Coordinates of C-alpha atoms and ligand atoms in Angstrom, one line a residue:
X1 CA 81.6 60.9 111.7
X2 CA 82.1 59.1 114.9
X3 CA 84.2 56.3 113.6
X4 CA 86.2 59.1 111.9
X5 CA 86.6 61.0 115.1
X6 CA 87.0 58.7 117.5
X7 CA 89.7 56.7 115.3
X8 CA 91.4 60.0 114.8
X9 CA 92.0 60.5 118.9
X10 CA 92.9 56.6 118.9
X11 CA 95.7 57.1 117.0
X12 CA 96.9 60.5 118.7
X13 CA 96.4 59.0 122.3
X14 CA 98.2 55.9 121.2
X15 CA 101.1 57.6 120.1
X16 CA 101.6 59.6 123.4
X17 CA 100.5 56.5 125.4
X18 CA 103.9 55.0 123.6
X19 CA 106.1 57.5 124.4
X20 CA 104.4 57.2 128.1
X21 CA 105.0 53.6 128.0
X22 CA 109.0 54.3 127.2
X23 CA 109.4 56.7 130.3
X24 CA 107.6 53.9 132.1
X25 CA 110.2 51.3 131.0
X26 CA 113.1 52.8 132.7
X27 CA 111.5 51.6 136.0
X28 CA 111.2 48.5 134.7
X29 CA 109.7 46.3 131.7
X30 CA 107.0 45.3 133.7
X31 CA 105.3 48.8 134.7
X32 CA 103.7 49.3 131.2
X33 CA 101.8 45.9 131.8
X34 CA 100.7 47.2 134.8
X35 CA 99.6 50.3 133.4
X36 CA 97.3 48.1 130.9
X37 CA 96.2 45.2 133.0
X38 CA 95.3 48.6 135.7
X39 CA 93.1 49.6 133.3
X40 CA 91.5 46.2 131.8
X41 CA 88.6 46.9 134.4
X42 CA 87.2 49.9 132.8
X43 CA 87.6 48.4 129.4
X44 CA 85.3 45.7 130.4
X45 CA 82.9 48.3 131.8
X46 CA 83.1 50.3 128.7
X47 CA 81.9 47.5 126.4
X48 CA 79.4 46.4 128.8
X49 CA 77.8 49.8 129.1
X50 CA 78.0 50.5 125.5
X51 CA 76.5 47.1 125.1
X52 CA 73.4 48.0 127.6
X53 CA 72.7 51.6 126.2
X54 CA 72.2 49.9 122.4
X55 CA 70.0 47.1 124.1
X56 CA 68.2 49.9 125.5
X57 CA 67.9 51.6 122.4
X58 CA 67.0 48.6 120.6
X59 CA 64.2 47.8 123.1
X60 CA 62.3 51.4 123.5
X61 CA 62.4 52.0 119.6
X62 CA 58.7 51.2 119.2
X63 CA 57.9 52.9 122.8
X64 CA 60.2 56.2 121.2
X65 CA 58.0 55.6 118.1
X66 CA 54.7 56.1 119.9
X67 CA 55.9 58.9 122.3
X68 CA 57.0 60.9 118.8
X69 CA 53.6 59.9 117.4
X70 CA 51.7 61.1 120.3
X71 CA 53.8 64.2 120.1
X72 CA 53.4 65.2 116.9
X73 CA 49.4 64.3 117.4
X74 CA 49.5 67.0 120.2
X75 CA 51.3 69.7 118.0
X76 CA 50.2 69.5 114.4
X77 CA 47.6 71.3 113.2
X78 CA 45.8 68.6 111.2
X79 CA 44.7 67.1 114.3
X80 CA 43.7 70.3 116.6
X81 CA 40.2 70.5 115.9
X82 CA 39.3 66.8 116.9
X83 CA 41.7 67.0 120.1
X84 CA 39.7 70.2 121.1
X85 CA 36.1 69.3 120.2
X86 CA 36.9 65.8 122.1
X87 CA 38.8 67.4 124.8
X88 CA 41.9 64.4 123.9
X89 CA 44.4 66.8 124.6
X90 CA 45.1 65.6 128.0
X91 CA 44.6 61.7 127.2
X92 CA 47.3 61.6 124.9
X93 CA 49.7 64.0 126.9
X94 CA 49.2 61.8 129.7
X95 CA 49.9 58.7 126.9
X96 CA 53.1 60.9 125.8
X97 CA 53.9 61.6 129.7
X98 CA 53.7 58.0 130.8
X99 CA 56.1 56.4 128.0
X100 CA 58.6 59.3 128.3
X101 CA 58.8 58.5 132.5
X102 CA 59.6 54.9 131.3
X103 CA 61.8 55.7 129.0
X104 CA 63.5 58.2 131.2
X105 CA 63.3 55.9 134.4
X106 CA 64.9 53.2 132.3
X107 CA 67.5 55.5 130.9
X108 CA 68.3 56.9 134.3
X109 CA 68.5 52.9 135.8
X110 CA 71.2 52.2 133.2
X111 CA 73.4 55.4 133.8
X112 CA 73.0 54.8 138.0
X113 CA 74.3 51.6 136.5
X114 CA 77.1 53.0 134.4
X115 CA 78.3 55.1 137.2
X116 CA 78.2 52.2 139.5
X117 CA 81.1 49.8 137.9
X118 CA 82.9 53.1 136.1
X119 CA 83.6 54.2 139.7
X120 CA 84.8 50.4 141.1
X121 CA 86.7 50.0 137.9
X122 CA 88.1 53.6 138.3
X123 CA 88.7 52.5 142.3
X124 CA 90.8 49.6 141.3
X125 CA 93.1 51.6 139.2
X126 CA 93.6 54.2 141.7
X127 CA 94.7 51.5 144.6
X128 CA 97.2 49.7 141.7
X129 CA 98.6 54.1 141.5
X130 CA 98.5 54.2 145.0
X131 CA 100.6 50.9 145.8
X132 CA 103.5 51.8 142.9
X133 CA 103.5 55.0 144.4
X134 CA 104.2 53.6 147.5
X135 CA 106.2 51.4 146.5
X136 CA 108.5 54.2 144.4
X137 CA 108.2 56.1 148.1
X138 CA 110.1 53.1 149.7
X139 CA 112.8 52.9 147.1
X140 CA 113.4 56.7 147.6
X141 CA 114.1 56.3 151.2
X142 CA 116.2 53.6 150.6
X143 CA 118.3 55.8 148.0
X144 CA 117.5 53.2 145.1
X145 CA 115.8 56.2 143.3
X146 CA 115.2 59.8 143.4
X147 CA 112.6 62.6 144.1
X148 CA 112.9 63.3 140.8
X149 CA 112.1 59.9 139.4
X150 CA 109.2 59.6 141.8
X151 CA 107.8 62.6 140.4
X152 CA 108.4 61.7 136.9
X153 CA 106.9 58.5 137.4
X154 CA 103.8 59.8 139.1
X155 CA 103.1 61.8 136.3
X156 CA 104.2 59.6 133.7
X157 CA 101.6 56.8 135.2
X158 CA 98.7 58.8 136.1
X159 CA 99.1 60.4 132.9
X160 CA 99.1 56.9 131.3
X161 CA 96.0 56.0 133.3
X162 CA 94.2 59.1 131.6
X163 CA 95.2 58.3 128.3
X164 CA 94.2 54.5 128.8
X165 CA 90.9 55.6 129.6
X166 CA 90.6 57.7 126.8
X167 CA 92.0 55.5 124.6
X168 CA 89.5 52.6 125.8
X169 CA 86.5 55.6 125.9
X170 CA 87.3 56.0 122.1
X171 CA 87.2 51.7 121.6
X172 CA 83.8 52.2 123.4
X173 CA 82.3 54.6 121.3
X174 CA 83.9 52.8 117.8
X175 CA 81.9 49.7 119.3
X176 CA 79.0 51.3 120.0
X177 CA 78.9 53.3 116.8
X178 CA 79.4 49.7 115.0
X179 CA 76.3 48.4 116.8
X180 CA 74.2 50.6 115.7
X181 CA 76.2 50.3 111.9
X182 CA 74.7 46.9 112.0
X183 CA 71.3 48.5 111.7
X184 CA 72.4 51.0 109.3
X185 CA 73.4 48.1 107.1
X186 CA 70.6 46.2 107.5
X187 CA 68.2 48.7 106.4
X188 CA 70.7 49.3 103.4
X189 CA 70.7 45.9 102.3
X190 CA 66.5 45.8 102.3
X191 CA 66.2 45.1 98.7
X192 CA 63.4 46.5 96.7
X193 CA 60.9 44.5 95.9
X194 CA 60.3 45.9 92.7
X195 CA 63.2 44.8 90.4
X196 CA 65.0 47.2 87.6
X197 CA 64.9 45.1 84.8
X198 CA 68.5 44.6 83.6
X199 CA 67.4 45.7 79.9
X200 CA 63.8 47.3 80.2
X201 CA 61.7 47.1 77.2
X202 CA 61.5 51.2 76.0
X203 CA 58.0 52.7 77.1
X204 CA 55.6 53.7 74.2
X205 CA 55.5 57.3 74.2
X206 CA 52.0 57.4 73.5
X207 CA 49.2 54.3 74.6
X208 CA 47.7 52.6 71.5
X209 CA 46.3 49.7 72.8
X210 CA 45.4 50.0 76.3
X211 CA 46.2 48.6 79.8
X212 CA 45.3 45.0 80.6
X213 CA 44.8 43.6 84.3
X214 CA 45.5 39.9 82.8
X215 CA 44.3 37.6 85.4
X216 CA 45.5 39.7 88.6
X217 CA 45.9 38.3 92.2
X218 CA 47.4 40.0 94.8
X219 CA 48.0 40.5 98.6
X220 CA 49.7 43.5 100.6
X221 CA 53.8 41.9 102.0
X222 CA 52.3 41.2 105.6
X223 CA 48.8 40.8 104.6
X224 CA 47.0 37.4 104.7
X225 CA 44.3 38.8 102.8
X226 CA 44.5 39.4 98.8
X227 CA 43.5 42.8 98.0
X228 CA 43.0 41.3 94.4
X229 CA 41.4 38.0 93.3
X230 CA 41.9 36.6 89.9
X231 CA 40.9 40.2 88.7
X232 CA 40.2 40.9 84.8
X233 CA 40.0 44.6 83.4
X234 CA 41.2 46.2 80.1
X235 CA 40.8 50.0 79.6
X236 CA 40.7 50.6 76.2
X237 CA 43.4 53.5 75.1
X238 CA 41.6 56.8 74.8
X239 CA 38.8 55.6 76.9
X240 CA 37.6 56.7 80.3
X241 CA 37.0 53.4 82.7
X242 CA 35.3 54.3 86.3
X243 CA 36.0 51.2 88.6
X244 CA 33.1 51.5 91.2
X245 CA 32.8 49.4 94.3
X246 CA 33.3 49.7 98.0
X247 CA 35.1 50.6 100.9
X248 CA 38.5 48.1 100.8
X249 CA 37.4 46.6 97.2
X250 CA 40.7 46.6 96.1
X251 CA 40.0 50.3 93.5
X252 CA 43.4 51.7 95.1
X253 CA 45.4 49.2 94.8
X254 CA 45.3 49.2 90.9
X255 CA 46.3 52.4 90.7
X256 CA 49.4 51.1 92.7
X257 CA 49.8 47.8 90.5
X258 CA 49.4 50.2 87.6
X259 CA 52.1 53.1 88.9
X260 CA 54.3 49.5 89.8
X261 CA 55.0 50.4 93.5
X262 CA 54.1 46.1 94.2
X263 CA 54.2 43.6 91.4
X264 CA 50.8 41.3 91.3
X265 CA 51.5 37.7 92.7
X266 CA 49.9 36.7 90.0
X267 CA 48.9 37.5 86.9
X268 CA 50.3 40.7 85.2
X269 CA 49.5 44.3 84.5
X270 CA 50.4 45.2 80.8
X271 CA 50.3 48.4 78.9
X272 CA 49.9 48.2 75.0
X273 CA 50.7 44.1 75.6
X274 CA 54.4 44.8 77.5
X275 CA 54.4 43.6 80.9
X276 CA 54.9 46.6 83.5
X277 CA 57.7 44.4 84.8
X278 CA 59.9 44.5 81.9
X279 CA 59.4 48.3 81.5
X280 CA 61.7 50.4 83.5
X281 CA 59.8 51.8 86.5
X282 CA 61.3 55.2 86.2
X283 CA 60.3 55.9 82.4
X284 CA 56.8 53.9 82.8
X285 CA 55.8 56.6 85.9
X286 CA 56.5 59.0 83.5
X287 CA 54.1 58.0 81.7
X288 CA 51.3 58.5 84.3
X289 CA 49.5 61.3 86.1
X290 CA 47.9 60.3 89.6
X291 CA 45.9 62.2 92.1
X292 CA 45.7 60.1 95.2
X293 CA 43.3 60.2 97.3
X294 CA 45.2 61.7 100.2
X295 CA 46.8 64.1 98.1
X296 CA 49.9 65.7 100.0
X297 CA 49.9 69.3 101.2
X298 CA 52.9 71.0 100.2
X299 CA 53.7 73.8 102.3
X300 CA 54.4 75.8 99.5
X301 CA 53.6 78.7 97.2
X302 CA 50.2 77.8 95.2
X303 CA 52.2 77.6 91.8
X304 CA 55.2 75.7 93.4
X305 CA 52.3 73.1 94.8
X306 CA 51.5 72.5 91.6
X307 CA 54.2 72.8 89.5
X308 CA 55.6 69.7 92.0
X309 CA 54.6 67.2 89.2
X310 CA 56.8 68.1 86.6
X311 CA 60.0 69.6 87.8
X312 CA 61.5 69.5 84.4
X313 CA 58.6 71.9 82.9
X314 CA 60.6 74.5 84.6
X315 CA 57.1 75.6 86.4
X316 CA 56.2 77.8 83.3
X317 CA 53.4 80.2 84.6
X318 CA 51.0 79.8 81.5
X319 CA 50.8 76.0 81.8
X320 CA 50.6 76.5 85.9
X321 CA 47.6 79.1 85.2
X322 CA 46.0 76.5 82.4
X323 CA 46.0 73.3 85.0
X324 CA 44.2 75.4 87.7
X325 CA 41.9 76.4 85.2
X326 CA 41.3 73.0 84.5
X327 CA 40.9 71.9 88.0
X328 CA 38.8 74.9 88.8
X329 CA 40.7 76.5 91.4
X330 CA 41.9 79.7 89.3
X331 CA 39.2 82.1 90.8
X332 CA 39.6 80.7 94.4
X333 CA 43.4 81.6 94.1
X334 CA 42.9 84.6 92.3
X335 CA 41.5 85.8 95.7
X336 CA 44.0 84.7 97.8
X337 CA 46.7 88.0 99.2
X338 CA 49.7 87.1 96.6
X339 CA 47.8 84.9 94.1
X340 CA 50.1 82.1 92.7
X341 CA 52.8 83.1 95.0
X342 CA 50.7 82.9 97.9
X343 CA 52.3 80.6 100.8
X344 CA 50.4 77.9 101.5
X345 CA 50.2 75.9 104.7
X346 CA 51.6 77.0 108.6
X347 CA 54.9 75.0 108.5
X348 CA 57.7 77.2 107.0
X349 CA 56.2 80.6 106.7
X350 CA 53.2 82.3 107.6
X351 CA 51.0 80.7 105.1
X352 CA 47.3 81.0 103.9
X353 CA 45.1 77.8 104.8
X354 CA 42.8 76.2 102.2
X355 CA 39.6 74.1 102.6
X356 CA 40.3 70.6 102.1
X357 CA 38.2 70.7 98.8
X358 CA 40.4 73.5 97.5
X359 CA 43.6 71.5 98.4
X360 CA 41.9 68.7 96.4
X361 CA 41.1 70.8 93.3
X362 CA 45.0 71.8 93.6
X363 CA 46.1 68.3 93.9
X364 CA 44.0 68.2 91.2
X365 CA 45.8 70.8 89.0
X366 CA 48.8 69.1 89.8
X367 CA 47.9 66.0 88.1
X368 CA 46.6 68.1 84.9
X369 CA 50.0 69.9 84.6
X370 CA 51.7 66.7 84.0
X371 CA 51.1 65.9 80.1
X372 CA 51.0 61.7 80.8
X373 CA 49.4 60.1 78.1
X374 CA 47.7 57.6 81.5
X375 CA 45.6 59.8 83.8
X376 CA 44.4 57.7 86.8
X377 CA 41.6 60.1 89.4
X378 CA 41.3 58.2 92.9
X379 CA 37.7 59.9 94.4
X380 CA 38.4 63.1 92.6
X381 CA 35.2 64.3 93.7
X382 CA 35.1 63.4 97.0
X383 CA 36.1 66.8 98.6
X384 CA 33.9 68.9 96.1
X385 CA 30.6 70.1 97.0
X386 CA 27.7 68.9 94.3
X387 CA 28.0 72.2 92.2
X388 CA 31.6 71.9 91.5
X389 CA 31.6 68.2 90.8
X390 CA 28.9 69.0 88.2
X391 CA 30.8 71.4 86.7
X392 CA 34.0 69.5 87.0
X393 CA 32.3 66.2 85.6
X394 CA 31.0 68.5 82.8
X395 CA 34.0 69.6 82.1
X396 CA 36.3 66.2 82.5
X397 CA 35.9 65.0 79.0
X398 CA 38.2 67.9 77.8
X399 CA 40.1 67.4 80.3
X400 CA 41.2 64.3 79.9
X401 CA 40.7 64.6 75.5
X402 CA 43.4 62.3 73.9
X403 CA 44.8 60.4 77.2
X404 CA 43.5 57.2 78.8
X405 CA 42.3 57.7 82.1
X406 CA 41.0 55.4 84.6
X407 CA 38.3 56.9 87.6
X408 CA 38.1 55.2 91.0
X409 CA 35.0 56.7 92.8
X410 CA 32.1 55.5 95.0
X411 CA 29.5 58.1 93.2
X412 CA 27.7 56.4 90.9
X413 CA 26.7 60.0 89.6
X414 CA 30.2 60.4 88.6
X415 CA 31.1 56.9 87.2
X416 CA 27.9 56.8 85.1
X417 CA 30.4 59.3 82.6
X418 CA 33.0 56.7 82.4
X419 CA 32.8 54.6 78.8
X420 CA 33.0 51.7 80.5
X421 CA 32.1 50.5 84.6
X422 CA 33.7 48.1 86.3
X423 CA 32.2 47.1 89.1
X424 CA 34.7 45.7 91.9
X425 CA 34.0 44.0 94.9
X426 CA 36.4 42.1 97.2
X427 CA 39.2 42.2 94.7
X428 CA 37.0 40.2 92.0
X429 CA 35.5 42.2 88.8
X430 CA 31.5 41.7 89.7
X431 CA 29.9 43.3 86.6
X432 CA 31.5 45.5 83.2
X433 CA 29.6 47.3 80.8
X434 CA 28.3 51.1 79.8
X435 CA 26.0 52.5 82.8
X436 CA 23.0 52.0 80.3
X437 CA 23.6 48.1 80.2
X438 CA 24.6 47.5 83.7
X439 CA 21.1 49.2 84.5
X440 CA 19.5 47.3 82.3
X441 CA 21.3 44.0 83.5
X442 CA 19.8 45.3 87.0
X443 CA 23.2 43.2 89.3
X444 CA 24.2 45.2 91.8
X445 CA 25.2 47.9 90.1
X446 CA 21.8 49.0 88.9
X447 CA 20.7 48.2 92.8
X448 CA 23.4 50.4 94.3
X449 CA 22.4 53.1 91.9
X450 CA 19.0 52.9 92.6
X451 CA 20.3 53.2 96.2
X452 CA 22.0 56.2 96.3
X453 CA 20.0 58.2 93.7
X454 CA 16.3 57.6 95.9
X455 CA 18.9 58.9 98.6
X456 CA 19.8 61.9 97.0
X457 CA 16.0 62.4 95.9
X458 CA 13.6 64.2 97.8
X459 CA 10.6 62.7 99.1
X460 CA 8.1 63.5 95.8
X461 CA 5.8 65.9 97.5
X462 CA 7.8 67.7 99.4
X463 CA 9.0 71.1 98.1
X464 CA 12.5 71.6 96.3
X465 CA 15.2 71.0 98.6
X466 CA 16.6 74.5 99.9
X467 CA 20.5 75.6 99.5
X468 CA 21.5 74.7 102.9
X469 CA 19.5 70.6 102.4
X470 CA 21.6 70.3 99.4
X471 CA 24.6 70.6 101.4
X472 CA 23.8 68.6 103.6
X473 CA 22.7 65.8 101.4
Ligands
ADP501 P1 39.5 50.7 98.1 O1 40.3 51.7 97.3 O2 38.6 49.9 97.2 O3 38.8 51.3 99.2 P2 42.1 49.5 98.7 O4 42.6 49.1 97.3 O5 42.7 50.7 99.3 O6 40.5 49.6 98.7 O7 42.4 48.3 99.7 C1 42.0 47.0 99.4 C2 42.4 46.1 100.6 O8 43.8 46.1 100.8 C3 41.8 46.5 101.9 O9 41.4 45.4 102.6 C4 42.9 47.2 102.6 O10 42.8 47.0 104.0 C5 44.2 46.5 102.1 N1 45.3 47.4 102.0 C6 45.3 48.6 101.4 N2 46.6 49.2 101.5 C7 47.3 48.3 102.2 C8 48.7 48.3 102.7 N3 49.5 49.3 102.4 N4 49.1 47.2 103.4 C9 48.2 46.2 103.7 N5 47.0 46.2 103.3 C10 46.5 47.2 102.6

């Protein structure tokens, strides 16, 4: 829009500048040249400024970055409670304070700056006005020219003077616009590193064989360490494969491989023996249903929250109704003030709030509505106290009847469902098998289990736990 404009006032000030310049010539050829070389100064300052304020720019982006972070961690609701409990309201407004008075001080340095030469460069054009008129004064009292024509040329080169300086203030802000153009393109030109093949393989519309991590290996761009190592798995079609390890094993990052937002390094992830690479991303994500583990919070109306997944369903009510059902959220929303049409969240309108667990078992009914033949759950239990996982877990078999699905989790009370475990650790497949044969194969998975279940047990002669030691546990 700036290019536009400004070009738009370049050519309408040039064209009045030319008929200046013609009045000017009857004086003498020489005067327009003047007029221009007068005003060479402040073009010189103009490109200079405009060259200072996008080095400025270019310089405080990660300082803006942070003062807009610390901002938004001062204002959004997500972060209110810990702010308040560990009084870090004032810690990061004085964080936020101090970059904004650099940012400001620097700012104010470069237009102290600006003013400076603008005003010399105006100053030398006023004493080149001052000595024509002069000299147009002499040859008026010598009769070589009249009142009149000083007049005429007064206004004729002040007004030229204006125009030049709007003219060159219009250059300034094409160049400066062009500067920052340079980023624009930049960013355009970032090419994806996930490639469209030029004639993708059609996706299967339903999984027959299975998916295979063939040989995997993998690292994060940036990242010197590989999330996955030489890493092995097949998940039968129609089976449900719990992947079971620790914190930074690597259990996200095949859901990412799988959904084909990074291609392995090495290695490839195929689905019924056709490499994801030669499938068109579009059509293969499609095929799959995901709930992340950081599930987003639409701030939305329950049913439009979950009817997100599948725009083209046309967020039929009956199917909306069925996938909370399935998540086990129906009764929880049947209590909310409008139901389904309950707003959710503070942004937009004055919404209802959910626990976190709720907003899980919505992300949850989200992923159900989607009919996706691949079904991938990253902790999908995490949020849940233990009576609704055990009543989700007793229910997931239906859930997930007739689709392939593939369960990330750190319970081993949940993977121990799964047809088949993979154990992961470090981005290398440790141990595979059913939860009855790992036990019996007593590797670390039968350790860890043994681990967390004398955890959850209480000590053998104390009495049954009571409601609120449960929780806690
Ligand atoms: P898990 O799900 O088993 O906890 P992840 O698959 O999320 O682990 O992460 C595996 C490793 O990859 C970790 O070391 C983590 O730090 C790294 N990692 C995850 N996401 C990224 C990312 N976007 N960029 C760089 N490294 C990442």
């Amino acid at each position: 829009m700036a290019l536009l404009e400004h070009g738009g006032s370049i050519l309408q000030n040039g064209i009045t500048l030319l008929a200046l310049a013609a009045v000017l010539a009857r004086f003498g050829m020489w005067l327009p040249v003047l007029l221009l070389l007068s005003t060479l100064p402040v073009l010189y300052v103009t490109v200079l400024a405009n060259q200072r304020y996008h080095q400025w720019w270019e310089q405080t982006t990660a300082d803006r970055r942070k003062a807009h972070y610390f901002d938004l961690l001062l204002t959004f609701p997500q972060a209110a409670s810990e702010l308040r409990l560990f009084n870090l309201g004032h810690h990061f407004h004085s964080l936020f304070a101090g970059l904004r008075l650099n940012l400001r001080a620097a700012r104010a340095d470069l237009l102290r700056w600006q003013a400076l030469v603008r005003l010399s460069a105006s100053a030398i054009a006023m004493v080149v006005m001052a000595l024509l008129v002069l000299w147009l004064g002499w040859r008026a009292v010598r009769g070589l020219s009249s009142i009149g024509d000083l007049v005429l040329f007064y206004q004729a080169f002040s007004r030229g003077q204006g125009l030049m300086r709007a003219l060159l203030s219009n250059f300034g802000q094409i160049f400066s616009s062009a500067l920052f153009l340079e980023s624009l393109f930049s960013f355009l030109e970032e090419r994806s590193q996930v490639n469209v093949p030029a004639r993708p393989v059609p996706a299967p519309t339903q999984i027959s064989q299975g998916i295979h991590f063939r040989d995997v290996s993998f690292r994060y761009p940036g990242s010197n360490e590989l999330a996955l190592d030489h890493f092995d798995l097949t998940i039968p079609a129609g089976a449900l494969v719990a992947v079971v390890g620790p914190n930074g094993a690597g259990k996200s990052t095949l859901i990412k491989l799988l959904c084909r937002f990074y291609d392995p390094n090495l290695g490839s992830v195929e689905l019924d023996g056709i490499d994801l690479r030669d499938l068109d991303p579009d059509e293969l994500r499609r095929m799959i249903t995901v709930l992340f583990q950081f599930p987003v919070r639409y701030h939305a109306s329950v049913a439009e929250n979950i009817a997100l997944s599948d725009l083209l369903l046309g967020a039929d009510r009956n199917a909306i109704q069925a996938a909370a059902r399935s998540a086990g959220i129906h009764e929880a929303i049947m209590r909310l003030p409008e139901g389904y049409d309950t707003m959710l969240g503070k942004w937009l309108a004055e919404g209802s709030e959910l626990s976190g667990g709720e907003w899980q078992k919505l992300a949850l009914a989200r992923a159900f509505l989607r009919q996706s033949p691949l079904i991938a759950l990253d902790e999908p239990t995490s949020f849940m106290d233990s009576w609704a996982e055990t009543d989700w877990l007793d229910r997931l078999r239906t859930l997930i009847a007739g689709r392939t699905a593939l369960l990330i989790t750190h319970r081993f009370t949940t993977a121990m469902r799964a047809d088949l475990i993979c154990v992961v650790d470090a981005g290398r497949v440790v141990e595979i098998g059913t939860h009855a044969e790992l036990l019996t194969r007593g590797g670390l998975y039968a350790q860890s289990w043994r681990a967390q279940t004398q955890a959850a047990q209480p000590h053998s002669e104390a009495p049954p736990p009571k409601r609120a030691q449960v929780l806690t546990a």
